[in-house]
Amino acid sequence: MELIVKGRFNGDVNSLPSGQLKNHPNATCFKEFDNINTFSLVLNIASLFLLIGLYILMCLRIHGLASLFNTGTILSIICLLPHEFLHAICFQETVYLYIGKGILFVTGTEVMSRNRFIFMSLLPNLVFGFIPFFIFLIDPSHTILGALGLFSISAGIGDYYNVFNALRQVPKNGKCFMEKQHTYWFV
């Protein structure tokens, strides 16, 4: 895997990496948002609802209001970049890191199996989100892990969208690749 830091994303989707579509001209584009601004708005709203739902669960678990301003909150911010690195290590070829539109993201044009694409999408959310939050649910004294998990799970909303699309649209033996702002699949 080669990681190339591209820096600030300028909002021009035509500047994102491409190349596999010419090798797989019959590939099917995921049925997803065409407009990156609409995509960002919808996912940010969904992330907020997920955050509120998880916060309510956290409060119910500790039988009171949970403080979200603790070390876990700071850790979740610090984990934004490692989150992207965990995505990146799932690539065997070149992967690009971008910053912009209120998010960090990695992308690459490598063809991967549907299952590897799903694993790549979920890995950072498991490590920084679900595992810490699950530990908190087992033992509510770990409020730092609860806050880390809460914010990390809600920050992964775009990853869950990719997993949802892969599970819903791609056959089990399908292959996926990213091309500019879209994801494609073929058998």
Short mmCIF file of N, CA and C in Angstrom, two decimals:
data_model
loop_
_atom_site.label_atom_id
_atom_site.label_comp_id
_atom_site.label_asym_id
_atom_site.label_seq_id
_atom_site.Cartn_x
_atom_site.Cartn_y
_atom_site.Cartn_z
N MET A 1 0.84 -1.17 0.00
CA MET A 1 0.00 0.00 0.00
C MET A 1 0.89 1.24 0.00
N GLU A 2 0.57 2.14 -0.89
CA GLU A 2 1.25 3.43 -0.91
C GLU A 2 0.21 4.50 -0.59
N LEU A 3 0.47 5.29 0.45
CA LEU A 3 -0.44 6.35 0.85
C LEU A 3 0.09 7.68 0.32
N ILE A 4 -0.76 8.37 -0.43
CA ILE A 4 -0.41 9.69 -0.94
C ILE A 4 -1.35 10.71 -0.30
N VAL A 5 -0.78 11.65 0.43
CA VAL A 5 -1.57 12.70 1.07
C VAL A 5 -1.79 13.80 0.05
N LYS A 6 -3.05 13.96 -0.36
CA LYS A 6 -3.39 14.94 -1.38
C LYS A 6 -3.70 16.31 -0.79
N GLY A 7 -3.98 16.35 0.50
CA GLY A 7 -4.28 17.63 1.13
C GLY A 7 -5.73 18.00 1.00
N ARG A 8 -6.00 19.28 0.94
CA ARG A 8 -7.37 19.79 0.95
C ARG A 8 -8.10 19.41 -0.33
N PHE A 9 -9.27 18.83 -0.15
CA PHE A 9 -10.12 18.50 -1.29
C PHE A 9 -10.81 19.77 -1.75
N ASN A 10 -10.67 20.09 -3.03
CA ASN A 10 -11.18 21.35 -3.56
C ASN A 10 -12.66 21.30 -3.94
N GLY A 11 -13.31 20.18 -3.72
CA GLY A 11 -14.72 20.04 -4.05
C GLY A 11 -14.99 19.60 -5.47
N ASP A 12 -13.95 19.57 -6.31
CA ASP A 12 -14.10 19.15 -7.70
C ASP A 12 -13.93 17.63 -7.77
N VAL A 13 -15.04 16.92 -7.97
CA VAL A 13 -14.99 15.46 -7.99
C VAL A 13 -14.16 14.93 -9.17
N ASN A 14 -14.00 15.75 -10.20
CA ASN A 14 -13.18 15.32 -11.34
C ASN A 14 -11.70 15.26 -10.99
N SER A 15 -11.31 15.85 -9.85
CA SER A 15 -9.91 15.79 -9.44
C SER A 15 -9.60 14.52 -8.63
N LEU A 16 -10.63 13.74 -8.30
CA LEU A 16 -10.43 12.50 -7.54
C LEU A 16 -9.89 11.41 -8.47
N PRO A 17 -9.19 10.43 -7.90
CA PRO A 17 -8.58 9.38 -8.72
C PRO A 17 -9.61 8.59 -9.53
N SER A 18 -9.17 8.16 -10.70
CA SER A 18 -10.00 7.32 -11.55
C SER A 18 -9.10 6.41 -12.35
N GLY A 19 -9.67 5.46 -13.05
CA GLY A 19 -8.86 4.60 -13.89
C GLY A 19 -9.45 3.23 -14.13
N GLN A 20 -10.20 2.67 -13.18
CA GLN A 20 -10.71 1.30 -13.34
C GLN A 20 -11.90 1.21 -14.28
N LEU A 21 -12.65 2.31 -14.43
CA LEU A 21 -13.84 2.25 -15.27
C LEU A 21 -13.49 1.89 -16.71
N LYS A 22 -12.33 2.36 -17.16
CA LYS A 22 -11.92 2.02 -18.54
C LYS A 22 -11.59 0.53 -18.65
N ASN A 23 -11.15 -0.09 -17.54
CA ASN A 23 -10.86 -1.53 -17.53
C ASN A 23 -12.12 -2.37 -17.37
N HIS A 24 -13.16 -1.77 -16.80
CA HIS A 24 -14.42 -2.48 -16.53
C HIS A 24 -15.59 -1.61 -17.00
N PRO A 25 -15.72 -1.41 -18.32
CA PRO A 25 -16.72 -0.47 -18.84
C PRO A 25 -18.16 -0.90 -18.56
N ASN A 26 -18.39 -2.17 -18.26
CA ASN A 26 -19.75 -2.64 -17.98
C ASN A 26 -20.06 -2.67 -16.49
N ALA A 27 -19.18 -2.11 -15.68
CA ALA A 27 -19.42 -2.07 -14.24
C ALA A 27 -20.65 -1.22 -13.94
N THR A 28 -21.32 -1.57 -12.85
CA THR A 28 -22.54 -0.88 -12.44
C THR A 28 -22.21 0.09 -11.31
N CYS A 29 -22.65 1.31 -11.45
CA CYS A 29 -22.43 2.32 -10.42
C CYS A 29 -23.39 2.06 -9.26
N PHE A 30 -22.89 2.18 -8.03
CA PHE A 30 -23.78 2.10 -6.87
C PHE A 30 -24.89 3.12 -7.06
N LYS A 31 -26.10 2.75 -6.68
CA LYS A 31 -27.19 3.72 -6.63
C LYS A 31 -26.97 4.55 -5.38
N GLU A 32 -26.44 5.74 -5.56
CA GLU A 32 -26.06 6.60 -4.44
C GLU A 32 -26.23 8.05 -4.84
N PHE A 33 -25.94 8.95 -3.93
CA PHE A 33 -26.07 10.38 -4.20
C PHE A 33 -25.14 10.80 -5.33
N ASP A 34 -25.66 11.61 -6.26
CA ASP A 34 -24.83 12.15 -7.34
C ASP A 34 -24.11 13.42 -6.91
N ASN A 35 -24.73 14.19 -6.03
CA ASN A 35 -24.19 15.47 -5.62
C ASN A 35 -23.47 15.33 -4.28
N ILE A 36 -22.19 15.65 -4.24
CA ILE A 36 -21.39 15.48 -3.03
C ILE A 36 -21.86 16.40 -1.90
N ASN A 37 -22.41 17.56 -2.24
CA ASN A 37 -22.91 18.47 -1.20
C ASN A 37 -24.17 17.91 -0.55
N THR A 38 -25.08 17.35 -1.36
CA THR A 38 -26.28 16.71 -0.82
C THR A 38 -25.89 15.50 0.02
N PHE A 39 -24.96 14.72 -0.51
CA PHE A 39 -24.44 13.56 0.21
C PHE A 39 -23.92 13.96 1.59
N SER A 40 -23.10 15.00 1.65
CA SER A 40 -22.54 15.47 2.92
C SER A 40 -23.64 15.94 3.87
N LEU A 41 -24.61 16.67 3.37
CA LEU A 41 -25.69 17.18 4.21
C LEU A 41 -26.52 16.04 4.79
N VAL A 42 -26.94 15.12 3.95
CA VAL A 42 -27.78 14.00 4.41
C VAL A 42 -27.02 13.15 5.43
N LEU A 43 -25.77 12.85 5.15
CA LEU A 43 -25.01 12.00 6.08
C LEU A 43 -24.70 12.73 7.39
N ASN A 44 -24.48 14.04 7.34
CA ASN A 44 -24.26 14.78 8.59
C ASN A 44 -25.52 14.80 9.45
N ILE A 45 -26.68 14.92 8.83
CA ILE A 45 -27.94 14.87 9.58
C ILE A 45 -28.14 13.47 10.17
N ALA A 46 -27.89 12.44 9.37
CA ALA A 46 -28.01 11.06 9.86
C ALA A 46 -27.03 10.81 11.01
N SER A 47 -25.83 11.35 10.89
CA SER A 47 -24.82 11.20 11.94
C SER A 47 -25.30 11.85 13.24
N LEU A 48 -25.93 13.00 13.13
CA LEU A 48 -26.46 13.68 14.31
C LEU A 48 -27.53 12.84 15.00
N PHE A 49 -28.44 12.26 14.22
CA PHE A 49 -29.47 11.40 14.81
C PHE A 49 -28.86 10.16 15.47
N LEU A 50 -27.85 9.58 14.83
CA LEU A 50 -27.15 8.43 15.41
C LEU A 50 -26.48 8.82 16.72
N LEU A 51 -25.84 9.98 16.73
CA LEU A 51 -25.18 10.50 17.93
C LEU A 51 -26.20 10.67 19.06
N ILE A 52 -27.34 11.26 18.77
CA ILE A 52 -28.36 11.47 19.79
C ILE A 52 -28.88 10.13 20.32
N GLY A 53 -29.12 9.18 19.41
CA GLY A 53 -29.60 7.86 19.83
C GLY A 53 -28.60 7.14 20.72
N LEU A 54 -27.34 7.18 20.35
CA LEU A 54 -26.31 6.54 21.17
C LEU A 54 -26.12 7.25 22.51
N TYR A 55 -26.28 8.57 22.50
CA TYR A 55 -26.17 9.32 23.76
C TYR A 55 -27.30 8.92 24.70
N ILE A 56 -28.50 8.77 24.17
CA ILE A 56 -29.62 8.33 25.01
C ILE A 56 -29.34 6.95 25.58
N LEU A 57 -28.81 6.03 24.75
CA LEU A 57 -28.43 4.70 25.24
C LEU A 57 -27.38 4.80 26.33
N MET A 58 -26.41 5.68 26.13
CA MET A 58 -25.36 5.88 27.12
C MET A 58 -25.95 6.38 28.44
N CYS A 59 -26.85 7.34 28.36
CA CYS A 59 -27.50 7.89 29.57
C CYS A 59 -28.33 6.83 30.28
N LEU A 60 -29.03 6.01 29.52
CA LEU A 60 -29.82 4.94 30.13
C LEU A 60 -28.91 3.93 30.84
N ARG A 61 -27.75 3.69 30.25
CA ARG A 61 -26.82 2.70 30.83
C ARG A 61 -26.23 3.19 32.14
N ILE A 62 -25.99 4.50 32.27
CA ILE A 62 -25.41 5.00 33.52
C ILE A 62 -26.49 5.57 34.44
N HIS A 63 -27.75 5.47 34.02
CA HIS A 63 -28.89 5.91 34.83
C HIS A 63 -28.80 7.40 35.18
N GLY A 64 -28.50 8.20 34.19
CA GLY A 64 -28.41 9.65 34.38
C GLY A 64 -27.83 10.28 33.13
N LEU A 65 -27.60 11.58 33.19
CA LEU A 65 -27.00 12.27 32.06
C LEU A 65 -25.51 11.98 31.99
N ALA A 66 -25.06 11.62 30.82
CA ALA A 66 -23.64 11.33 30.63
C ALA A 66 -22.93 12.61 30.19
N SER A 67 -21.78 12.84 30.76
CA SER A 67 -20.97 13.97 30.33
C SER A 67 -20.23 13.57 29.06
N LEU A 68 -20.41 14.35 28.02
CA LEU A 68 -19.73 14.06 26.76
C LEU A 68 -18.41 14.81 26.65
N PHE A 69 -18.15 15.66 27.60
CA PHE A 69 -16.92 16.44 27.55
C PHE A 69 -15.91 15.81 28.49
N ASN A 70 -15.26 14.78 27.98
CA ASN A 70 -14.24 14.09 28.74
C ASN A 70 -13.11 13.68 27.80
N THR A 71 -12.20 12.93 28.30
CA THR A 71 -11.04 12.49 27.50
C THR A 71 -11.47 11.70 26.27
N GLY A 72 -12.57 10.95 26.38
CA GLY A 72 -13.06 10.18 25.24
C GLY A 72 -13.44 11.05 24.06
N THR A 73 -13.99 12.22 24.36
CA THR A 73 -14.35 13.16 23.30
C THR A 73 -13.10 13.64 22.57
N ILE A 74 -12.08 13.98 23.33
CA ILE A 74 -10.82 14.43 22.74
C ILE A 74 -10.18 13.29 21.95
N LEU A 75 -10.23 12.06 22.50
CA LEU A 75 -9.68 10.90 21.79
C LEU A 75 -10.39 10.66 20.47
N SER A 76 -11.71 10.87 20.44
CA SER A 76 -12.44 10.64 19.19
C SER A 76 -11.99 11.62 18.11
N ILE A 77 -11.64 12.84 18.50
CA ILE A 77 -11.13 13.82 17.53
C ILE A 77 -9.73 13.42 17.07
N ILE A 78 -8.91 13.00 18.02
CA ILE A 78 -7.54 12.57 17.70
C ILE A 78 -7.58 11.34 16.79
N CYS A 79 -8.60 10.50 16.94
CA CYS A 79 -8.69 9.25 16.16
C CYS A 79 -9.19 9.45 14.74
N LEU A 80 -9.56 10.67 14.35
CA LEU A 80 -10.05 10.89 12.99
C LEU A 80 -9.00 10.50 11.94
N LEU A 81 -7.77 10.91 12.14
CA LEU A 81 -6.72 10.56 11.18
C LEU A 81 -6.37 9.07 11.25
N PRO A 82 -6.17 8.48 12.43
CA PRO A 82 -5.95 7.02 12.48
C PRO A 82 -7.11 6.23 11.87
N HIS A 83 -8.32 6.75 11.98
CA HIS A 83 -9.49 6.12 11.35
C HIS A 83 -9.22 5.96 9.85
N GLU A 84 -8.76 7.02 9.22
CA GLU A 84 -8.48 6.97 7.79
C GLU A 84 -7.31 6.05 7.47
N PHE A 85 -6.31 6.01 8.36
CA PHE A 85 -5.18 5.10 8.15
C PHE A 85 -5.63 3.64 8.20
N LEU A 86 -6.60 3.33 9.07
CA LEU A 86 -7.12 1.96 9.11
C LEU A 86 -7.83 1.60 7.81
N HIS A 87 -8.54 2.56 7.22
CA HIS A 87 -9.09 2.31 5.88
C HIS A 87 -7.94 2.04 4.91
N ALA A 88 -6.93 2.90 4.96
CA ALA A 88 -5.83 2.85 3.99
C ALA A 88 -5.08 1.52 4.02
N ILE A 89 -4.88 0.95 5.20
CA ILE A 89 -4.10 -0.30 5.27
C ILE A 89 -4.84 -1.48 4.64
N CYS A 90 -6.11 -1.32 4.37
CA CYS A 90 -6.87 -2.38 3.71
C CYS A 90 -6.66 -2.39 2.20
N PHE A 91 -6.01 -1.37 1.69
CA PHE A 91 -5.69 -1.31 0.26
C PHE A 91 -4.32 -1.95 0.05
N GLN A 92 -4.18 -2.62 -1.08
CA GLN A 92 -2.88 -3.17 -1.44
C GLN A 92 -2.15 -2.26 -2.42
N GLU A 93 -2.91 -1.40 -3.07
CA GLU A 93 -2.33 -0.49 -4.06
C GLU A 93 -2.35 0.93 -3.52
N THR A 94 -2.22 1.91 -4.38
CA THR A 94 -2.15 3.31 -3.99
C THR A 94 -3.49 3.79 -3.43
N VAL A 95 -3.41 4.52 -2.33
CA VAL A 95 -4.58 5.11 -1.70
C VAL A 95 -4.28 6.58 -1.43
N TYR A 96 -5.30 7.42 -1.57
CA TYR A 96 -5.13 8.86 -1.46
C TYR A 96 -5.92 9.38 -0.26
N LEU A 97 -5.29 10.26 0.52
CA LEU A 97 -5.93 10.87 1.69
C LEU A 97 -6.28 12.31 1.35
N TYR A 98 -7.55 12.69 1.57
CA TYR A 98 -8.04 14.03 1.32
C TYR A 98 -8.64 14.62 2.59
N ILE A 99 -8.67 15.94 2.62
CA ILE A 99 -9.30 16.68 3.70
C ILE A 99 -10.27 17.64 3.02
N GLY A 100 -11.48 17.77 3.55
CA GLY A 100 -12.38 18.76 2.99
C GLY A 100 -13.84 18.44 3.18
N LYS A 101 -14.68 19.45 2.97
CA LYS A 101 -16.12 19.33 3.13
C LYS A 101 -16.47 18.83 4.53
N GLY A 102 -15.67 19.20 5.51
CA GLY A 102 -15.93 18.83 6.89
C GLY A 102 -15.57 17.41 7.25
N ILE A 103 -14.86 16.71 6.34
CA ILE A 103 -14.50 15.31 6.61
C ILE A 103 -13.10 15.01 6.10
N LEU A 104 -12.55 13.95 6.61
CA LEU A 104 -11.34 13.34 6.05
C LEU A 104 -11.82 12.11 5.28
N PHE A 105 -11.15 11.78 4.19
CA PHE A 105 -11.50 10.54 3.52
C PHE A 105 -10.31 10.02 2.72
N VAL A 106 -10.32 8.69 2.52
CA VAL A 106 -9.34 8.06 1.65
C VAL A 106 -10.10 7.46 0.47
N THR A 107 -9.42 7.38 -0.63
CA THR A 107 -9.99 6.76 -1.80
C THR A 107 -8.87 6.14 -2.63
N GLY A 108 -9.22 5.18 -3.41
CA GLY A 108 -8.28 4.54 -4.31
C GLY A 108 -9.07 3.84 -5.40
N THR A 109 -8.41 3.44 -6.46
CA THR A 109 -9.11 2.82 -7.58
C THR A 109 -8.93 1.31 -7.62
N GLU A 110 -8.37 0.75 -6.57
CA GLU A 110 -8.11 -0.69 -6.52
C GLU A 110 -9.41 -1.49 -6.55
N VAL A 111 -9.40 -2.59 -7.31
CA VAL A 111 -10.53 -3.52 -7.32
C VAL A 111 -10.40 -4.44 -6.12
N MET A 112 -11.48 -4.56 -5.35
CA MET A 112 -11.48 -5.46 -4.20
C MET A 112 -12.77 -6.26 -4.17
N SER A 113 -12.71 -7.41 -3.52
CA SER A 113 -13.92 -8.21 -3.37
C SER A 113 -14.94 -7.43 -2.54
N ARG A 114 -16.19 -7.81 -2.69
CA ARG A 114 -17.25 -7.16 -1.91
C ARG A 114 -16.95 -7.27 -0.42
N ASN A 115 -16.52 -8.46 0.03
CA ASN A 115 -16.25 -8.65 1.46
C ASN A 115 -15.08 -7.80 1.94
N ARG A 116 -14.04 -7.68 1.12
CA ARG A 116 -12.91 -6.83 1.53
C ARG A 116 -13.31 -5.36 1.54
N PHE A 117 -14.15 -4.96 0.61
CA PHE A 117 -14.65 -3.58 0.58
C PHE A 117 -15.45 -3.29 1.86
N ILE A 118 -16.29 -4.24 2.26
CA ILE A 118 -17.08 -4.08 3.49
C ILE A 118 -16.15 -4.03 4.70
N PHE A 119 -15.17 -4.93 4.75
CA PHE A 119 -14.20 -4.94 5.86
C PHE A 119 -13.44 -3.62 5.92
N MET A 120 -12.97 -3.15 4.76
CA MET A 120 -12.24 -1.87 4.69
C MET A 120 -13.11 -0.73 5.21
N SER A 121 -14.38 -0.76 4.87
CA SER A 121 -15.30 0.30 5.30
C SER A 121 -15.55 0.25 6.80
N LEU A 122 -15.62 -0.94 7.38
CA LEU A 122 -16.00 -1.09 8.79
C LEU A 122 -14.84 -1.11 9.79
N LEU A 123 -13.65 -1.47 9.35
CA LEU A 123 -12.53 -1.67 10.29
C LEU A 123 -12.33 -0.53 11.28
N PRO A 124 -12.19 0.72 10.84
CA PRO A 124 -11.96 1.78 11.83
C PRO A 124 -13.14 1.99 12.78
N ASN A 125 -14.34 1.74 12.29
CA ASN A 125 -15.53 1.91 13.13
C ASN A 125 -15.59 0.84 14.20
N LEU A 126 -15.10 -0.35 13.88
CA LEU A 126 -15.02 -1.41 14.89
C LEU A 126 -13.98 -1.06 15.95
N VAL A 127 -12.80 -0.66 15.50
CA VAL A 127 -11.67 -0.40 16.41
C VAL A 127 -11.94 0.80 17.32
N PHE A 128 -12.38 1.91 16.74
CA PHE A 128 -12.54 3.14 17.52
C PHE A 128 -13.97 3.40 17.99
N GLY A 129 -14.93 2.68 17.43
CA GLY A 129 -16.32 2.93 17.76
C GLY A 129 -17.00 1.81 18.52
N PHE A 130 -17.29 0.73 17.81
CA PHE A 130 -18.13 -0.32 18.38
C PHE A 130 -17.47 -1.06 19.54
N ILE A 131 -16.19 -1.39 19.42
CA ILE A 131 -15.53 -2.11 20.52
C ILE A 131 -15.47 -1.25 21.79
N PRO A 132 -15.00 0.00 21.73
CA PRO A 132 -15.01 0.82 22.96
C PRO A 132 -16.42 1.02 23.52
N PHE A 133 -17.41 1.25 22.64
CA PHE A 133 -18.78 1.48 23.13
C PHE A 133 -19.34 0.21 23.76
N PHE A 134 -19.05 -0.94 23.18
CA PHE A 134 -19.50 -2.21 23.74
C PHE A 134 -18.88 -2.46 25.11
N ILE A 135 -17.59 -2.13 25.26
CA ILE A 135 -16.94 -2.26 26.57
C ILE A 135 -17.64 -1.36 27.59
N PHE A 136 -17.98 -0.13 27.17
CA PHE A 136 -18.73 0.78 28.05
C PHE A 136 -20.07 0.18 28.44
N LEU A 137 -20.78 -0.42 27.47
CA LEU A 137 -22.09 -0.99 27.77
C LEU A 137 -21.98 -2.13 28.79
N ILE A 138 -20.88 -2.88 28.72
CA ILE A 138 -20.66 -3.96 29.69
C ILE A 138 -20.32 -3.39 31.06
N ASP A 139 -19.45 -2.37 31.07
CA ASP A 139 -19.03 -1.75 32.33
C ASP A 139 -19.14 -0.23 32.19
N PRO A 140 -20.25 0.36 32.64
CA PRO A 140 -20.49 1.80 32.46
C PRO A 140 -19.49 2.71 33.17
N SER A 141 -18.59 2.16 33.96
CA SER A 141 -17.58 3.02 34.59
C SER A 141 -16.57 3.51 33.55
N HIS A 142 -16.54 2.89 32.39
CA HIS A 142 -15.61 3.29 31.32
C HIS A 142 -16.24 4.37 30.44
N THR A 143 -16.57 5.51 31.05
CA THR A 143 -17.23 6.59 30.29
C THR A 143 -16.32 7.17 29.21
N ILE A 144 -15.02 7.10 29.40
CA ILE A 144 -14.10 7.58 28.35
C ILE A 144 -14.28 6.73 27.10
N LEU A 145 -14.35 5.40 27.27
CA LEU A 145 -14.57 4.53 26.12
C LEU A 145 -15.96 4.74 25.54
N GLY A 146 -16.94 5.03 26.40
CA GLY A 146 -18.29 5.31 25.92
C GLY A 146 -18.32 6.53 25.02
N ALA A 147 -17.67 7.61 25.45
CA ALA A 147 -17.64 8.84 24.64
C ALA A 147 -16.84 8.62 23.36
N LEU A 148 -15.70 7.93 23.45
CA LEU A 148 -14.91 7.62 22.26
C LEU A 148 -15.76 6.85 21.26
N GLY A 149 -16.41 5.80 21.73
CA GLY A 149 -17.24 4.98 20.86
C GLY A 149 -18.41 5.75 20.27
N LEU A 150 -19.07 6.53 21.11
CA LEU A 150 -20.24 7.31 20.70
C LEU A 150 -19.89 8.22 19.52
N PHE A 151 -18.84 9.01 19.67
CA PHE A 151 -18.47 9.94 18.60
C PHE A 151 -17.88 9.22 17.39
N SER A 152 -17.11 8.16 17.62
CA SER A 152 -16.50 7.43 16.51
C SER A 152 -17.54 6.69 15.69
N ILE A 153 -18.54 6.12 16.35
CA ILE A 153 -19.61 5.42 15.62
C ILE A 153 -20.37 6.42 14.76
N SER A 154 -20.73 7.56 15.33
CA SER A 154 -21.51 8.52 14.55
C SER A 154 -20.69 9.15 13.43
N ALA A 155 -19.38 9.27 13.62
CA ALA A 155 -18.52 9.84 12.57
C ALA A 155 -18.35 8.89 11.39
N GLY A 156 -18.66 7.61 11.58
CA GLY A 156 -18.49 6.62 10.51
C GLY A 156 -19.70 6.46 9.61
N ILE A 157 -20.63 7.41 9.65
CA ILE A 157 -21.89 7.26 8.92
C ILE A 157 -21.68 7.04 7.42
N GLY A 158 -20.69 7.69 6.83
CA GLY A 158 -20.42 7.49 5.40
C GLY A 158 -19.95 6.07 5.10
N ASP A 159 -19.22 5.49 6.03
CA ASP A 159 -18.77 4.11 5.88
C ASP A 159 -19.94 3.13 5.91
N TYR A 160 -20.90 3.39 6.81
CA TYR A 160 -22.08 2.52 6.89
C TYR A 160 -22.91 2.62 5.61
N TYR A 161 -22.93 3.81 5.03
CA TYR A 161 -23.64 4.01 3.77
C TYR A 161 -23.00 3.14 2.68
N ASN A 162 -21.67 3.11 2.63
CA ASN A 162 -20.98 2.25 1.66
C ASN A 162 -21.28 0.78 1.90
N VAL A 163 -21.28 0.37 3.17
CA VAL A 163 -21.57 -1.04 3.50
C VAL A 163 -23.01 -1.38 3.11
N PHE A 164 -23.95 -0.49 3.43
CA PHE A 164 -25.36 -0.69 3.07
C PHE A 164 -25.49 -0.89 1.56
N ASN A 165 -24.85 -0.02 0.79
CA ASN A 165 -24.92 -0.13 -0.67
C ASN A 165 -24.28 -1.43 -1.17
N ALA A 166 -23.14 -1.80 -0.60
CA ALA A 166 -22.47 -3.04 -1.02
C ALA A 166 -23.33 -4.26 -0.70
N LEU A 167 -23.90 -4.30 0.49
CA LEU A 167 -24.74 -5.44 0.87
C LEU A 167 -26.02 -5.51 0.04
N ARG A 168 -26.57 -4.38 -0.28
CA ARG A 168 -27.84 -4.31 -0.99
C ARG A 168 -27.69 -4.50 -2.49
N GLN A 169 -26.56 -4.06 -3.07
CA GLN A 169 -26.46 -4.00 -4.52
C GLN A 169 -25.47 -4.97 -5.14
N VAL A 170 -24.45 -5.38 -4.40
CA VAL A 170 -23.37 -6.17 -4.99
C VAL A 170 -23.57 -7.66 -4.68
N PRO A 171 -23.56 -8.52 -5.72
CA PRO A 171 -23.65 -9.96 -5.46
C PRO A 171 -22.48 -10.44 -4.61
N LYS A 172 -22.66 -11.56 -3.93
CA LYS A 172 -21.62 -12.07 -3.03
C LYS A 172 -20.28 -12.27 -3.72
N ASN A 173 -20.30 -12.63 -4.99
CA ASN A 173 -19.05 -12.84 -5.71
C ASN A 173 -18.61 -11.60 -6.49
N GLY A 174 -19.23 -10.46 -6.19
CA GLY A 174 -18.93 -9.22 -6.90
C GLY A 174 -17.63 -8.57 -6.45
N LYS A 175 -17.14 -7.71 -7.29
CA LYS A 175 -15.94 -6.90 -7.02
C LYS A 175 -16.35 -5.44 -7.02
N CYS A 176 -15.67 -4.63 -6.21
CA CYS A 176 -15.96 -3.21 -6.10
C CYS A 176 -14.72 -2.38 -6.39
N PHE A 177 -14.93 -1.18 -6.88
CA PHE A 177 -13.85 -0.21 -7.00
C PHE A 177 -14.44 1.19 -6.94
N MET A 178 -13.60 2.13 -6.52
CA MET A 178 -14.03 3.53 -6.45
C MET A 178 -13.50 4.28 -7.66
N GLU A 179 -14.33 5.14 -8.18
CA GLU A 179 -13.99 5.93 -9.36
C GLU A 179 -14.53 7.33 -9.10
N LYS A 180 -13.62 8.28 -8.89
CA LYS A 180 -14.00 9.65 -8.52
C LYS A 180 -14.87 9.59 -7.28
N GLN A 181 -16.11 10.12 -7.31
CA GLN A 181 -16.92 10.14 -6.09
C GLN A 181 -17.87 8.95 -6.00
N HIS A 182 -17.82 8.04 -6.96
CA HIS A 182 -18.75 6.91 -6.96
C HIS A 182 -18.03 5.59 -6.73
N THR A 183 -18.81 4.59 -6.36
CA THR A 183 -18.31 3.23 -6.23
C THR A 183 -19.04 2.38 -7.26
N TYR A 184 -18.30 1.48 -7.90
CA TYR A 184 -18.83 0.62 -8.94
C TYR A 184 -18.64 -0.83 -8.54
N TRP A 185 -19.42 -1.69 -9.15
CA TRP A 185 -19.26 -3.13 -8.93
C TRP A 185 -19.44 -3.89 -10.24
N PHE A 186 -18.85 -5.08 -10.27
CA PHE A 186 -18.99 -5.97 -11.40
C PHE A 186 -18.75 -7.40 -10.89
N VAL A 187 -19.15 -8.38 -11.71
CA VAL A 187 -18.92 -9.79 -11.38
C VAL A 187 -17.89 -10.32 -12.35
#
